[in-house]
Amino acid sequence: METVLIIAAFVIVIVILVFILVQIEKFWSKRRCKAILPRAVDLGFTKTVAEGFSIKEHYPPFIALTPAYLTSDFIIQRQLDGEKQQHIFNIELRSGQGQCEKITFCLIHLPGINLPTFLIKGQDKMRFTMRLIHDVSRSAQTFIYHYHPVPVSTSETFQKHYQLLAPEGRDDFQEIFKPELIQLFETHPEWQVEGMGEWLLFYRRGTLVKPSKFKDFVTESMTIADAFFKAAKQTGASDGDH
């Protein structure tokens, strides 16, 4: 009887600790979002109503979004010149091993172009266990969707830190990945990028953007997106050309 009571007490303590940790996580998440929102408003962002919102239904079928879940009602967007839009939201990736990874995503809409579908895998500093889980999951997804390495002429620095994958046999990647675009990736490390049609998805694995880094996150992703937009226009990769 005494053993049963000890086990029951131990279970209760664990449950209480888990509950406390969850509440602490929610507190810091709300505090972080609250700190970011004024900065976002200053940059022209507005909040999107989260009720009934689904990233899988409202956004393109990017690989990174397939296993993702929205973690809060922090979904913001802004309208830019030429009908361009920038969307930012937080997601959670869950694994079967009880691990989870929280990330801030930036999704950019660039009307008027038609990018080939691609994935740029960048290196990162996330812990080994999550990197392994993420890599195994993404490798399985790239296999399912027939992604394979794309041979393009790039610098040694780019090849050291990034890998370009795509599911299509198109030959215009070299024209899109011009030296100016490659240089941007060299000077902005650790990005993970997916492209498809009029959309680009940016994130850094295992990273929720801090309020102090929010403006840099917004600016860097938009700078690279503008370079993609310019390259696509120069190569004629506009709507209706493919």
PDB file of N, CA and C in Angstrom, residues 113-152:
ATOM      1  N   ILE A 113       4.893  36.394 -60.960  1.00  0.00           N
ATOM      2  CA  ILE A 113       5.990  35.511 -61.343  1.00  0.00           C
ATOM      3  C   ILE A 113       5.554  34.055 -61.172  1.00  0.00           C
ATOM      4  N   ASN A 114       6.350  33.150 -61.694  1.00  0.00           N
ATOM      5  CA  ASN A 114       6.035  31.719 -61.594  1.00  0.00           C
ATOM      6  C   ASN A 114       7.327  30.956 -61.318  1.00  0.00           C
ATOM      7  N   LEU A 115       7.751  30.963 -60.056  1.00  0.00           N
ATOM      8  CA  LEU A 115       8.989  30.298 -59.669  1.00  0.00           C
ATOM      9  C   LEU A 115       8.843  28.779 -59.786  1.00  0.00           C
ATOM     10  N   PRO A 116       9.912  28.096 -60.195  1.00  0.00           N
ATOM     11  CA  PRO A 116       9.879  26.630 -60.136  1.00  0.00           C
ATOM     12  C   PRO A 116       9.848  26.190 -58.678  1.00  0.00           C
ATOM     13  N   THR A 117       9.293  25.041 -58.417  1.00  0.00           N
ATOM     14  CA  THR A 117       9.251  24.521 -57.052  1.00  0.00           C
ATOM     15  C   THR A 117      10.651  24.103 -56.630  1.00  0.00           C
ATOM     16  N   PHE A 118      11.102  24.571 -55.463  1.00  0.00           N
ATOM     17  CA  PHE A 118      12.447  24.234 -54.990  1.00  0.00           C
ATOM     18  C   PHE A 118      12.520  24.308 -53.472  1.00  0.00           C
ATOM     19  N   LEU A 119      13.589  23.772 -52.945  1.00  0.00           N
ATOM     20  CA  LEU A 119      13.881  23.801 -51.511  1.00  0.00           C
ATOM     21  C   LEU A 119      15.359  24.091 -51.339  1.00  0.00           C
ATOM     22  N   ILE A 120      15.686  25.085 -50.532  1.00  0.00           N
ATOM     23  CA  ILE A 120      17.073  25.386 -50.188  1.00  0.00           C
ATOM     24  C   ILE A 120      17.289  24.986 -48.737  1.00  0.00           C
ATOM     25  N   LYS A 121      18.115  23.980 -48.524  1.00  0.00           N
ATOM     26  CA  LYS A 121      18.424  23.499 -47.183  1.00  0.00           C
ATOM     27  C   LYS A 121      19.671  24.217 -46.679  1.00  0.00           C
ATOM     28  N   GLY A 122      19.541  24.904 -45.569  1.00  0.00           N
ATOM     29  CA  GLY A 122      20.673  25.600 -44.980  1.00  0.00           C
ATOM     30  C   GLY A 122      21.118  24.938 -43.687  1.00  0.00           C
ATOM     31  N   GLN A 123      22.360  25.156 -43.322  1.00  0.00           N
ATOM     32  CA  GLN A 123      22.860  24.643 -42.053  1.00  0.00           C
ATOM     33  C   GLN A 123      22.295  25.483 -40.918  1.00  0.00           C
ATOM     34  N   ASP A 124      22.374  24.934 -39.703  1.00  0.00           N
ATOM     35  CA  ASP A 124      21.831  25.638 -38.557  1.00  0.00           C
ATOM     36  C   ASP A 124      22.562  25.210 -37.294  1.00  0.00           C
ATOM     37  N   LYS A 125      22.167  25.816 -36.177  1.00  0.00           N
ATOM     38  CA  LYS A 125      22.825  25.546 -34.904  1.00  0.00           C
ATOM     39  C   LYS A 125      21.891  24.868 -33.906  1.00  0.00           C
ATOM     40  N   MET A 126      20.812  24.273 -34.390  1.00  0.00           N
ATOM     41  CA  MET A 126      19.887  23.613 -33.482  1.00  0.00           C
ATOM     42  C   MET A 126      20.526  22.359 -32.892  1.00  0.00           C
ATOM     43  N   ARG A 127      19.996  21.896 -31.768  1.00  0.00           N
ATOM     44  CA  ARG A 127      20.603  20.765 -31.090  1.00  0.00           C
ATOM     45  C   ARG A 127      20.495  19.490 -31.936  1.00  0.00           C
ATOM     46  N   PHE A 128      21.425  18.583 -31.684  1.00  0.00           N
ATOM     47  CA  PHE A 128      21.605  17.410 -32.532  1.00  0.00           C
ATOM     48  C   PHE A 128      20.332  16.573 -32.655  1.00  0.00           C
ATOM     49  N   THR A 129      19.648  16.326 -31.530  1.00  0.00           N
ATOM     50  CA  THR A 129      18.468  15.440 -31.573  1.00  0.00           C
ATOM     51  C   THR A 129      17.385  16.001 -32.470  1.00  0.00           C
ATOM     52  N   MET A 130      17.106  17.314 -32.355  1.00  0.00           N
ATOM     53  CA  MET A 130      16.074  17.906 -33.190  1.00  0.00           C
ATOM     54  C   MET A 130      16.519  17.990 -34.641  1.00  0.00           C
ATOM     55  N   ARG A 131      17.824  18.244 -34.868  1.00  0.00           N
ATOM     56  CA  ARG A 131      18.320  18.283 -36.239  1.00  0.00           C
ATOM     57  C   ARG A 131      18.157  16.918 -36.896  1.00  0.00           C
ATOM     58  N   LEU A 132      18.475  15.855 -36.138  1.00  0.00           N
ATOM     59  CA  LEU A 132      18.365  14.497 -36.678  1.00  0.00           C
ATOM     60  C   LEU A 132      16.907  14.171 -37.007  1.00  0.00           C
ATOM     61  N   ILE A 133      16.004  14.470 -36.069  1.00  0.00           N
ATOM     62  CA  ILE A 133      14.577  14.199 -36.291  1.00  0.00           C
ATOM     63  C   ILE A 133      14.066  14.988 -37.490  1.00  0.00           C
ATOM     64  N   HIS A 134      14.445  16.267 -37.565  1.00  0.00           N
ATOM     65  CA  HIS A 134      13.995  17.108 -38.656  1.00  0.00           C
ATOM     66  C   HIS A 134      14.549  16.606 -39.988  1.00  0.00           C
ATOM     67  N   ASP A 135      15.844  16.237 -40.008  1.00  0.00           N
ATOM     68  CA  ASP A 135      16.469  15.775 -41.245  1.00  0.00           C
ATOM     69  C   ASP A 135      15.851  14.476 -41.746  1.00  0.00           C
ATOM     70  N   VAL A 136      15.578  13.561 -40.816  1.00  0.00           N
ATOM     71  CA  VAL A 136      14.956  12.297 -41.212  1.00  0.00           C
ATOM     72  C   VAL A 136      13.567  12.554 -41.781  1.00  0.00           C
ATOM     73  N   SER A 137      12.799  13.413 -41.103  1.00  0.00           N
ATOM     74  CA  SER A 137      11.448  13.736 -41.566  1.00  0.00           C
ATOM     75  C   SER A 137      11.479  14.405 -42.926  1.00  0.00           C
ATOM     76  N   ARG A 138      12.373  15.379 -43.085  1.00  0.00           N
ATOM     77  CA  ARG A 138      12.417  16.104 -44.354  1.00  0.00           C
ATOM     78  C   ARG A 138      12.960  15.225 -45.475  1.00  0.00           C
ATOM     79  N   SER A 139      13.907  14.329 -45.156  1.00  0.00           N
ATOM     80  CA  SER A 139      14.417  13.409 -46.176  1.00  0.00           C
ATOM     81  C   SER A 139      13.302  12.508 -46.694  1.00  0.00           C
ATOM     82  N   ALA A 140      12.456  12.051 -45.770  1.00  0.00           N
ATOM     83  CA  ALA A 140      11.322  11.215 -46.175  1.00  0.00           C
ATOM     84  C   ALA A 140      10.370  12.005 -47.063  1.00  0.00           C
ATOM     85  N   GLN A 141      10.115  13.265 -46.692  1.00  0.00           N
ATOM     86  CA  GLN A 141       9.207  14.094 -47.479  1.00  0.00           C
ATOM     87  C   GLN A 141       9.773  14.409 -48.859  1.00  0.00           C
ATOM     88  N   THR A 142      11.074  14.724 -48.918  1.00  0.00           N
ATOM     89  CA  THR A 142      11.676  15.019 -50.219  1.00  0.00           C
ATOM     90  C   THR A 142      11.668  13.783 -51.108  1.00  0.00           C
ATOM     91  N   PHE A 143      11.783  12.595 -50.492  1.00  0.00           N
ATOM     92  CA  PHE A 143      11.708  11.357 -51.268  1.00  0.00           C
ATOM     93  C   PHE A 143      10.288  11.149 -51.800  1.00  0.00           C
ATOM     94  N   ILE A 144       9.309  11.368 -50.936  1.00  0.00           N
ATOM     95  CA  ILE A 144       7.907  11.188 -51.339  1.00  0.00           C
ATOM     96  C   ILE A 144       7.533  12.146 -52.468  1.00  0.00           C
ATOM     97  N   TYR A 145       8.003  13.397 -52.362  1.00  0.00           N
ATOM     98  CA  TYR A 145       7.653  14.399 -53.369  1.00  0.00           C
ATOM     99  C   TYR A 145       8.692  14.487 -54.493  1.00  0.00           C
ATOM    100  N   HIS A 146       9.624  13.525 -54.528  1.00  0.00           N
ATOM    101  CA  HIS A 146      10.594  13.396 -55.620  1.00  0.00           C
ATOM    102  C   HIS A 146      11.533  14.593 -55.745  1.00  0.00           C
ATOM    103  N   TYR A 147      11.925  15.169 -54.621  1.00  0.00           N
ATOM    104  CA  TYR A 147      12.922  16.225 -54.659  1.00  0.00           C
ATOM    105  C   TYR A 147      14.314  15.596 -54.830  1.00  0.00           C
ATOM    106  N   HIS A 148      15.169  16.267 -55.589  1.00  0.00           N
ATOM    107  CA  HIS A 148      16.524  15.761 -55.801  1.00  0.00           C
ATOM    108  C   HIS A 148      17.468  16.958 -55.952  1.00  0.00           C
ATOM    109  N   PRO A 149      18.772  16.776 -55.724  1.00  0.00           N
ATOM    110  CA  PRO A 149      19.719  17.887 -55.857  1.00  0.00           C
ATOM    111  C   PRO A 149      19.716  18.469 -57.262  1.00  0.00           C
ATOM    112  N   VAL A 150      19.812  19.794 -57.323  1.00  0.00           N
ATOM    113  CA  VAL A 150      19.838  20.489 -58.604  1.00  0.00           C
ATOM    114  C   VAL A 150      21.245  21.021 -58.851  1.00  0.00           C
ATOM    115  N   PRO A 151      21.863  20.635 -59.972  1.00  0.00           N
ATOM    116  CA  PRO A 151      23.218  21.128 -60.263  1.00  0.00           C
ATOM    117  C   PRO A 151      23.185  22.543 -60.820  1.00  0.00           C
ATOM    118  N   VAL A 152      23.618  23.501 -60.026  1.00  0.00           N
ATOM    119  CA  VAL A 152      23.760  24.880 -60.495  1.00  0.00           C
ATOM    120  C   VAL A 152      25.152  25.358 -60.131  1.00  0.00           C
TER     121      VAL A 152
END
